[in-house]
CSV table of C-alpha atoms in Angstrom, one decimal:
chain,number,residue,atom,x,y,z
A,1,MET,CA,120.9,90.2,93.5
A,2,ARG,CA,119.2,93.6,93.4
A,3,ARG,CA,120.6,94.5,96.7
A,4,ILE,CA,124.2,93.2,95.6
A,5,ARG,CA,123.9,95.4,92.2
A,6,GLY,CA,122.8,98.2,94.3
A,7,PHE,CA,125.7,98.0,96.7
A,8,ILE,CA,128.1,97.4,94.5
A,9,ASP,CA,127.0,100.6,92.2
A,10,LEU,CA,127.0,102.6,95.7
A,11,VAL,CA,130.7,101.6,96.2
A,12,PHE,CA,131.7,103.0,92.6
A,13,ASP,CA,129.8,106.1,93.1
A,14,VAL,CA,131.6,106.7,96.4
A,15,VAL,CA,134.8,106.3,94.9
A,16,ASP,CA,133.5,108.7,92.0
A,17,GLU,CA,132.4,111.4,94.7
A,18,THR,CA,135.5,111.1,97.0
A,19,ASN,CA,137.7,111.5,93.7
A,20,ASN,CA,135.6,114.8,93.1
A,21,LEU,CA,135.6,115.9,96.5
A,22,VAL,CA,139.4,115.6,96.6
A,23,GLU,CA,139.9,117.4,93.4
A,24,LEU,CA,137.7,120.3,94.4
A,25,THR,CA,139.6,120.6,97.5
A,26,HIS,CA,142.9,120.3,95.8
A,27,ASP,CA,142.2,123.1,93.4
A,28,GLU,CA,140.7,125.4,96.3
A,29,VAL,CA,144.1,125.2,97.9
A,30,VAL,CA,146.0,125.8,94.9
A,31,ALA,CA,144.0,128.6,94.4
A,32,ARG,CA,144.3,130.3,97.5
A,33,SER,CA,148.3,129.8,97.1
A,34,VAL,CA,148.2,131.6,94.2
A,35,ARG,CA,146.4,134.6,95.7
A,36,ARG,CA,149.1,134.9,98.0
A,37,PHE,CA,151.5,136.2,95.4
A,38,ALA,CA,149.1,137.7,93.1
A,39,PRO,CA,150.3,141.2,93.9
A,40,VAL,CA,153.9,140.5,93.7
A,41,GLU,CA,156.1,140.2,90.6
A,42,PRO,CA,158.1,138.4,89.5
A,43,LEU,CA,156.5,135.6,91.8
A,44,GLN,CA,152.9,135.9,90.3
A,45,SER,CA,154.5,134.7,86.9
A,46,VAL,CA,156.5,132.0,88.6
A,47,ALA,CA,153.5,130.8,90.4
A,48,LYS,CA,151.1,130.8,87.6
A,49,VAL,CA,153.9,128.7,85.7
A,50,VAL,CA,154.2,126.2,88.4
A,51,THR,CA,150.5,125.7,89.5
A,52,GLY,CA,149.6,125.3,85.3
A,53,ILE,CA,152.2,122.3,85.3
A,54,GLN,CA,150.9,121.2,88.7
A,55,GLY,CA,147.4,121.6,87.3
A,56,VAL,CA,148.1,119.2,84.2
A,57,ILE,CA,149.6,116.7,86.4
A,58,ALA,CA,146.5,116.8,88.9
A,59,THR,CA,143.7,116.8,86.3
A,60,THR,CA,145.4,113.8,84.9
A,61,VAL,CA,145.6,111.6,88.0
A,62,PHE,CA,142.1,112.7,88.7
A,63,LYS,CA,140.9,111.7,85.4
A,64,SER,CA,142.7,108.5,85.3
A,65,ILE,CA,141.2,107.5,88.6
A,66,ARG,CA,137.8,108.3,87.0
A,67,GLY,CA,138.4,106.3,84.1
A,68,ILE,CA,139.9,103.4,86.5
A,69,ASN,CA,136.7,103.4,88.3
A,70,GLY,CA,134.6,103.2,85.1
A,71,ALA,CA,136.1,100.5,83.6
A,72,THR,CA,136.0,98.5,86.7
A,73,ARG,CA,132.4,99.4,87.4
A,74,ARG,CA,131.7,97.8,84.4
A,75,SER,CA,133.7,94.8,84.5
A,76,VAL,CA,132.1,93.8,87.9
A,77,ASN,CA,128.5,94.8,86.4
A,78,ALA,CA,129.2,92.3,83.3
A,79,LEU,CA,130.2,89.6,86.0
A,80,THR,CA,127.2,90.2,88.2
A,81,GLU,CA,125.2,89.7,85.1
A,82,VAL,CA,126.7,86.3,84.4
A,83,VAL,CA,126.3,85.3,88.0
A,84,GLU,CA,122.5,86.3,87.9
A,85,GLY,CA,122.0,84.7,84.7
A,86,GLY,CA,123.4,81.3,86.3
A,87,LEU,CA,121.0,81.5,89.4
A,88,GLY,CA,118.2,81.2,87.1
A,89,GLN,CA,115.0,83.2,87.4
A,90,PRO,CA,114.2,84.9,91.0
A,91,LEU,CA,111.5,83.2,93.2
A,92,ALA,CA,108.1,85.2,92.5
A,93,SER,CA,107.4,88.0,95.2
A,94,ASP,CA,103.7,86.7,95.9
A,95,LYS,CA,105.2,83.6,97.4
A,96,TYR,CA,103.5,84.3,100.8
A,97,GLU,CA,105.8,81.4,102.3
A,98,LEU,CA,109.0,83.3,101.9
A,99,ALA,CA,107.6,85.8,104.1
A,100,THR,CA,109.9,86.8,107.5
A,101,PRO,CA,107.7,87.0,110.6
A,102,MET,CA,107.7,90.7,111.7
A,103,GLN,CA,108.5,90.6,115.3
A,104,SER,CA,110.8,91.7,117.9
A,105,SER,CA,112.8,88.4,118.1
A,106,ALA,CA,114.1,89.2,114.4
A,107,ALA,CA,116.4,92.2,115.3
A,108,GLY,CA,119.6,91.3,114.8
A,109,SER,CA,119.1,88.5,112.3
A,110,LEU,CA,120.5,88.8,108.6
A,111,ASN,CA,117.2,90.1,107.3
A,112,TRP,CA,117.0,92.8,109.9
A,113,CYS,CA,120.4,93.9,109.3
A,114,VAL,CA,120.1,94.1,105.6
A,115,ASP,CA,116.6,95.8,105.8
A,116,TYR,CA,118.2,98.4,108.2
A,117,LEU,CA,121.2,99.0,106.3
A,118,GLN,CA,119.0,99.9,103.3
A,119,ALA,CA,116.9,102.1,105.4
A,120,SER,CA,119.6,104.2,106.6
A,121,LEU,CA,121.0,104.5,103.3
A,122,ASN,CA,117.6,105.7,102.2
A,123,GLY,CA,117.0,107.8,105.1
A,124,PHE,CA,120.2,109.9,104.5
A,125,TRP,CA,121.2,109.7,100.7
A,126,GLY,CA,117.7,108.2,99.4
A,127,ASP,CA,117.5,111.2,97.0
A,128,TYR,CA,120.6,110.7,95.6
A,129,LEU,CA,120.0,106.7,95.0
A,130,ASN,CA,116.8,107.8,93.5
A,131,GLN,CA,118.4,110.0,91.4
A,132,ARG,CA,121.0,107.1,90.5
A,133,ASN,CA,118.4,105.0,89.6
A,134,ASN,CA,120.3,102.8,92.3
A,135,ALA,CA,118.7,99.4,92.9
A,136,LEU,CA,119.0,100.2,96.9
A,137,ALA,CA,116.4,103.0,96.6
A,138,ASP,CA,113.0,101.8,98.2
A,139,GLY,CA,109.9,102.5,96.8
A,140,MET,CA,106.4,103.3,98.4
A,141,THR,CA,105.2,100.0,99.1
A,142,LEU,CA,102.7,97.7,101.3
A,143,ARG,CA,104.1,95.4,104.0
A,144,SER,CA,103.1,92.5,105.7
A,145,ASN,CA,105.3,90.2,107.7
A,146,GLY,CA,108.3,91.7,106.3
A,147,ARG,CA,107.3,90.9,102.7
A,148,GLU,CA,106.1,93.2,100.2
A,149,LEU,CA,102.5,93.1,98.9
A,150,SER,CA,101.2,93.7,95.2
A,151,ILE,CA,97.9,95.3,95.4
A,152,SER,CA,95.6,92.6,94.3
A,153,ARG,CA,92.7,91.0,95.4
A,154,ALA,CA,94.4,87.4,95.7
A,155,THR,CA,97.4,88.9,97.4
A,156,LEU,CA,95.6,91.0,100.0
A,157,ALA,CA,93.3,88.2,100.9
A,158,THR,CA,96.2,85.9,101.4
A,159,ALA,CA,98.0,88.6,103.5
A,160,PHE,CA,94.9,89.6,105.4
A,161,PRO,CA,92.8,86.5,106.0
A,162,ASN,CA,91.0,87.9,108.9
A,163,ALA,CA,90.8,91.4,107.5
A,164,THR,CA,88.1,93.6,109.0
A,165,ASN,CA,86.6,96.7,107.8
A,166,LYS,CA,88.8,99.1,109.7
A,167,VAL,CA,92.1,99.7,108.3
A,168,CYS,CA,95.0,101.2,110.0
A,169,VAL,CA,98.2,102.3,107.9
A,170,LEU,CA,101.1,102.4,109.9
A,171,VAL,CA,104.1,105.0,108.6
A,172,HIS,CA,107.5,104.6,110.1
A,173,GLY,CA,110.1,107.4,110.6
A,174,LEU,CA,113.3,108.5,109.2
A,175,ALA,CA,116.0,105.7,108.3
A,176,SER,CA,113.6,103.0,109.3
A,177,THR,CA,111.4,100.1,108.2
A,178,GLU,CA,108.0,98.8,109.4
A,179,TRP,CA,110.4,96.5,111.9
A,180,LEU,CA,110.5,99.4,114.2
A,181,TRP,CA,106.9,99.0,115.1
A,182,THR,CA,107.9,95.8,117.1
A,183,PHE,CA,110.6,97.6,119.2
A,184,SER,CA,110.9,96.0,122.7
A,185,SER,CA,107.9,93.6,122.2
A,186,ALA,CA,109.7,90.9,124.1
A,187,ALA,CA,110.2,93.6,127.0
A,188,TYR,CA,106.8,95.1,127.1
A,189,TYR,CA,104.5,91.9,126.7
A,190,ASP,CA,106.4,89.4,129.1
A,191,GLY,CA,108.5,87.6,126.5
A,192,ASP,CA,105.8,87.9,123.6
A,193,THR,CA,107.6,88.9,120.5
A,194,THR,CA,104.5,88.9,118.3
A,195,THR,CA,102.4,91.4,120.2
A,196,SER,CA,102.7,95.1,118.8
A,197,PHE,CA,101.2,98.4,118.7
A,198,GLY,CA,99.6,97.0,115.3
A,199,SER,CA,98.3,93.9,116.8
A,200,ARG,CA,96.9,95.9,119.6
A,201,LEU,CA,95.0,97.7,117.6
A,202,HIS,CA,93.9,94.8,115.9
A,203,ASP,CA,92.8,92.9,119.2
A,204,ASP,CA,91.4,95.9,121.0
A,205,LEU,CA,89.9,98.2,118.4
A,206,GLY,CA,89.4,95.8,115.4
A,207,PHE,CA,91.5,97.5,113.2
A,208,THR,CA,93.6,95.6,110.6
A,209,PRO,CA,97.4,96.9,110.8
A,210,VAL,CA,98.9,97.7,107.1
A,211,TYR,CA,102.5,98.9,107.1
A,212,ILE,CA,104.1,100.9,104.5
A,213,ARG,CA,107.8,100.8,103.7
A,214,TYR,CA,109.5,103.9,101.7
A,215,ASN,CA,112.4,106.0,100.8
A,216,THR,CA,112.7,108.4,103.7
A,217,GLY,CA,115.4,110.3,102.1
A,218,LEU,CA,112.9,111.8,99.4
A,219,HIS,CA,110.8,115.1,100.3
A,220,ILE,CA,107.8,114.3,102.8
A,221,SER,CA,105.8,115.8,100.3
A,222,ASP,CA,106.8,113.3,97.6
A,223,ASN,CA,106.3,110.4,99.7
A,224,GLY,CA,103.0,112.0,101.0
A,225,GLN,CA,101.8,111.9,97.6
A,226,GLN,CA,102.6,108.4,96.7
A,227,LEU,CA,101.1,107.3,100.1
A,228,ALA,CA,98.0,109.3,99.1
A,229,GLU,CA,98.1,107.2,95.7
A,230,LEU,CA,98.6,103.9,97.2
A,231,ILE,CA,96.0,104.0,99.7
A,232,ASN,CA,93.6,105.0,96.8
A,233,LYS,CA,94.2,101.5,95.5
A,234,LEU,CA,93.2,99.8,98.7
A,235,PRO,CA,89.5,99.8,98.4
A,236,ASP,CA,89.0,98.2,95.4
A,237,CYS,CA,91.6,95.3,96.2
A,238,TYR,CA,90.7,94.7,100.1
A,239,PRO,CA,88.9,91.6,101.1
A,240,VAL,CA,86.1,93.4,102.7
A,241,PRO,CA,84.7,96.4,102.1
A,242,ILE,CA,86.3,99.4,104.2
A,243,GLU,CA,84.2,101.7,106.3
A,244,GLU,CA,87.1,103.5,108.4
A,245,ILE,CA,90.9,104.2,107.6
A,246,ALA,CA,93.4,105.4,110.4
A,247,LEU,CA,96.9,106.7,109.4
A,248,VAL,CA,99.4,106.5,112.2
A,249,GLY,CA,102.7,107.9,111.7
A,250,HIS,CA,106.0,108.0,114.1
A,251,SER,CA,108.3,110.7,113.7
A,252,MET,CA,108.7,111.7,110.1
A,253,GLY,CA,105.9,109.4,109.3
A,254,GLY,CA,103.5,111.6,111.1
A,255,LEU,CA,104.4,114.6,108.7
A,256,VAL,CA,104.3,111.9,105.8
A,257,ALA,CA,100.5,110.9,107.2
A,258,ARG,CA,99.5,114.4,107.4
A,259,SER,CA,100.6,115.4,103.9
A,260,ALA,CA,99.1,112.3,102.5
A,261,ALA,CA,95.7,113.2,104.1
A,262,SER,CA,96.3,116.8,102.4
A,263,TYR,CA,96.7,115.5,99.1
A,264,ALA,CA,93.9,113.3,99.4
A,265,SER,CA,91.7,115.9,100.3
A,266,ALA,CA,93.1,118.3,97.8
A,267,ASN,CA,93.1,116.0,94.8
A,268,ASN,CA,89.6,114.5,96.1
A,269,LEU,CA,90.8,110.8,96.1
A,270,SER,CA,88.1,108.4,97.1
A,271,TRP,CA,89.5,107.2,100.2
A,272,VAL,CA,89.4,110.5,102.3
A,273,ASN,CA,85.8,109.7,102.4
A,274,TYR,CA,86.7,106.8,105.0
A,275,LEU,CA,89.4,108.6,106.8
A,276,ARG,CA,88.7,109.3,110.5
A,277,HIS,CA,92.0,109.6,112.5
A,278,VAL,CA,95.3,110.8,111.8
A,279,ALA,CA,97.9,110.3,114.7
A,280,CYS,CA,101.4,111.8,114.8
A,281,VAL,CA,103.3,110.0,117.4
A,282,GLY,CA,106.8,111.9,118.2
A,283,ALA,CA,106.6,113.5,115.0
A,284,PRO,CA,108.4,117.1,114.5
A,285,ASN,CA,105.4,118.8,113.3
A,286,LEU,CA,107.3,122.2,114.1
A,287,GLY,CA,110.5,120.9,113.2
A,288,ALA,CA,113.6,118.9,114.3
A,289,PRO,CA,115.9,120.6,116.6
A,290,LEU,CA,118.9,118.2,115.6
A,291,GLU,CA,118.4,119.0,112.1
A,292,LYS,CA,118.6,122.9,112.6
A,293,ALA,CA,121.7,122.5,114.5
A,294,VAL,CA,123.2,120.5,111.4
A,295,HIS,CA,122.2,123.1,109.0
A,296,LEU,CA,123.3,125.9,111.2
A,297,LEU,CA,127.0,124.0,111.4
A,298,THR,CA,126.8,123.6,108.1
A,299,GLY,CA,126.3,127.3,107.1
A,300,VAL,CA,129.0,128.4,109.4
A,301,LEU,CA,131.5,125.9,108.1
A,302,ARG,CA,130.5,127.5,104.5
A,303,ARG,CA,131.3,130.6,105.0
A,304,VAL,CA,134.9,129.8,106.6
A,305,ASP,CA,137.6,130.7,104.0
A,306,ALA,CA,139.3,127.5,104.4
A,307,ALA,CA,139.6,124.2,102.6
A,308,GLY,CA,139.6,122.4,105.8
A,309,ALA,CA,136.3,123.6,106.5
A,310,GLN,CA,134.4,123.5,103.1
A,311,VAL,CA,135.1,119.5,103.1
A,312,PRO,CA,132.9,118.7,106.1
A,313,ALA,CA,130.2,121.5,105.1
A,314,ARG,CA,129.9,119.8,101.4
A,315,ILE,CA,129.9,115.9,103.5
A,316,LEU,CA,127.1,117.5,106.0
A,317,ASN,CA,125.2,119.0,103.1
A,318,SER,CA,124.8,115.9,101.3
A,319,ARG,CA,122.0,114.6,103.3
A,320,SER,CA,118.9,114.2,101.7
A,321,ALA,CA,115.9,116.2,100.9
A,322,GLY,CA,113.9,114.4,103.6
A,323,VAL,CA,116.3,115.0,106.4
A,324,LYS,CA,116.4,118.8,105.4
A,325,ASP,CA,112.3,118.9,105.3
A,326,LEU,CA,112.5,118.0,109.0
A,327,ARG,CA,114.3,121.5,109.9
A,328,TYR,CA,110.7,123.0,110.2
A,329,GLY,CA,108.4,119.9,109.3
A,330,TYR,CA,107.4,120.9,105.8
A,331,THR,CA,104.8,118.6,103.9
A,332,LEU,CA,103.9,120.3,100.8
A,333,ASP,CA,105.8,120.9,97.7
A,334,GLU,CA,104.8,124.5,97.9
A,335,GLU,CA,107.2,124.8,101.2
A,336,TRP,CA,110.3,123.9,99.4
A,337,LEU,CA,109.8,124.2,95.6
A,338,GLY,CA,111.6,127.5,94.0
A,339,LYS,CA,113.2,128.2,97.6
A,340,ASP,CA,117.1,127.7,98.7
A,341,PRO,CA,117.4,124.6,100.9
A,342,ASP,CA,120.7,126.1,102.4
A,343,ALA,CA,119.1,129.4,103.4
A,344,VAL,CA,119.7,130.0,107.1
A,345,PHE,CA,116.8,130.5,109.3
A,346,ALA,CA,114.4,130.7,106.3
A,347,ASN,CA,111.4,128.6,107.6
A,348,ALA,CA,108.8,128.4,104.7
A,349,ARG,CA,106.3,126.3,106.3
A,350,LEU,CA,102.7,127.0,105.3
A,351,ASP,CA,99.5,127.3,107.6
A,352,ILE,CA,97.9,124.1,106.1
A,353,PRO,CA,94.1,123.5,107.4
A,354,LEU,CA,93.1,120.2,108.7
A,355,ILE,CA,90.3,118.1,107.2
A,356,ASP,CA,86.9,118.5,108.5
A,357,GLY,CA,85.7,115.7,110.0
A,358,VAL,CA,89.1,114.0,110.6
A,359,GLY,CA,90.7,113.6,114.2
A,360,TYR,CA,94.2,114.9,114.6
A,361,TYR,CA,96.0,113.7,117.4
A,362,PHE,CA,99.9,114.1,118.7
A,363,PHE,CA,101.6,112.0,120.8
A,364,ALA,CA,104.8,113.4,122.7
A,365,ALA,CA,107.2,112.1,125.0
A,366,THR,CA,109.8,113.7,127.5
A,367,ILE,CA,113.1,111.9,128.9
A,368,SER,CA,112.3,113.3,132.2
A,369,LYS,CA,109.6,111.9,134.1
A,370,ASP,CA,108.1,115.3,135.1
A,371,ILE,CA,107.2,117.0,131.7
A,372,ARG,CA,107.9,120.6,133.4
A,373,HIS,CA,111.6,119.5,134.4
A,374,PRO,CA,114.1,121.7,132.6
A,375,VAL,CA,115.9,118.6,130.9
A,376,GLY,CA,112.4,117.1,129.4
A,377,ARG,CA,111.4,121.0,128.6
A,378,LEU,CA,114.9,121.4,126.7
A,379,LEU,CA,115.4,118.0,125.1
A,380,GLY,CA,111.9,116.5,124.9
A,381,ASP,CA,112.3,112.9,123.7
A,382,LEU,CA,115.9,113.6,122.7
A,383,LEU,CA,115.1,114.3,119.2
A,384,VAL,CA,111.7,116.0,119.3
A,385,ARG,CA,110.8,118.5,121.9
A,386,LEU,CA,107.4,118.6,123.2
A,387,PRO,CA,106.2,122.1,121.4
A,388,SER,CA,107.1,121.0,118.1
A,389,ALA,CA,105.4,117.4,118.5
A,390,ALA,CA,102.5,119.1,119.9
A,391,GLY,CA,102.3,121.5,117.1
A,392,LYS,CA,102.0,124.5,119.6
A,393,THR,CA,104.1,127.6,119.0
A,394,LYS,CA,104.0,131.3,119.8
A,395,ASN,CA,102.8,132.2,116.7
A,396,LYS,CA,99.3,131.4,116.5
A,397,ALA,CA,99.2,131.5,112.9
A,398,ARG,CA,101.7,128.6,112.6
A,399,ARG,CA,100.0,126.3,115.2
A,400,ILE,CA,98.6,122.9,114.3
A,401,PRO,CA,95.2,122.6,115.5
A,402,PHE,CA,95.5,119.2,116.7
A,403,SER,CA,92.0,117.5,118.1
A,404,SER,CA,93.5,116.5,121.3
A,405,GLY,CA,97.0,114.7,122.4
A,406,ARG,CA,98.9,113.3,125.1
A,407,VAL,CA,102.1,113.7,126.7
A,408,PHE,CA,104.0,110.8,127.7
A,409,PRO,CA,106.8,111.1,130.7
A,410,GLY,CA,110.1,109.2,131.1
A,411,MET,CA,110.1,107.8,127.5
A,412,SER,CA,112.2,108.6,124.5
A,413,HIS,CA,111.8,109.0,120.9
A,414,ILE,CA,112.4,105.4,120.3
A,415,HIS,CA,110.4,103.8,123.1
A,416,ILE,CA,107.2,106.0,122.3
A,417,VAL,CA,106.9,103.7,119.1
A,418,ASN,CA,105.3,100.5,120.6
A,419,HIS,CA,105.1,101.2,124.4
A,420,PRO,CA,102.0,99.5,125.7
A,421,ASP,CA,100.9,102.8,127.4
């Protein structure tokens, strides 16, 4: 019912935003038409009278649409409350038997599809959903076997019956969920859909995998701070004493992991004393070329003096703060606070020192089997280029001094998430 409420609110929000966009476009078209006759009398006076009458009619129409949409929203919400009341109390979230096993065979199931639809909405408009208090906006939550975990001794003891004293926190990327860590398990592990990167870390290295789900549309720094605070609650409730923590993030998740480590260190959070490893898997540490291209296209369209160009510009510019942070790999508030997010070629990324005594690693991929091939050098893993993933740039002050790293040829951005290599 929470998701249904969220989808209902989103539909009505889309109607309102579309109405606003049409009205704004209409007003711009009318204004441009009037300017053509501005220097000429008596055409100027006639044009003002005609557009004045037309403006009154148009305003009435747009206000009527808003009114009807608002009234319909209230009626549907009232009906939803009646239905929800008839269903009785929701089942307790701590019922562990309600969990959906996190395995690649679940891909395509109803739960998987709904999760990914919600994750996609969060990825591209998550900040908007959050501002509107929409029920579809994901919060930062701990997950196990497809289920949200409250951070309490009883819940974690049930979720991790074989807990080890080494914890690995896995952070997914943009518009995704923790399901991504099981990508292609059946193909990689001879039909075994339960084996994944997380389970291999447990079996081979003794790490207990802990999964995070979050709203990827929020600023990366916001998610980094939330993750730092969430992990800080773990040691007191975890079944066994924690001796070692590792952070592994894929794509945007790598930036969130680095951000969380930075904030934990800056705020003297206790868990940073257990932090030993931060691994960035296919992370756009120096920025994502696709976001840069969309940003440039949006800037060009905004400068075209035509209503037809302004509409796609506004739609493209509605992408989330999290997506825009990927442009240059922002991980701290200081990199975006008080700055114009739409300024072209304005790279405000800071040189952030890494934590002493912690190993920072990058893992990158190229779609070409030869990493020196022009295609591989140009496209990287299709979404992140090799220099960005490795934190290497000609400007030494902007480089990220990773402890070590490795490049995997012949893989894409998604394949590297769970590939056995």
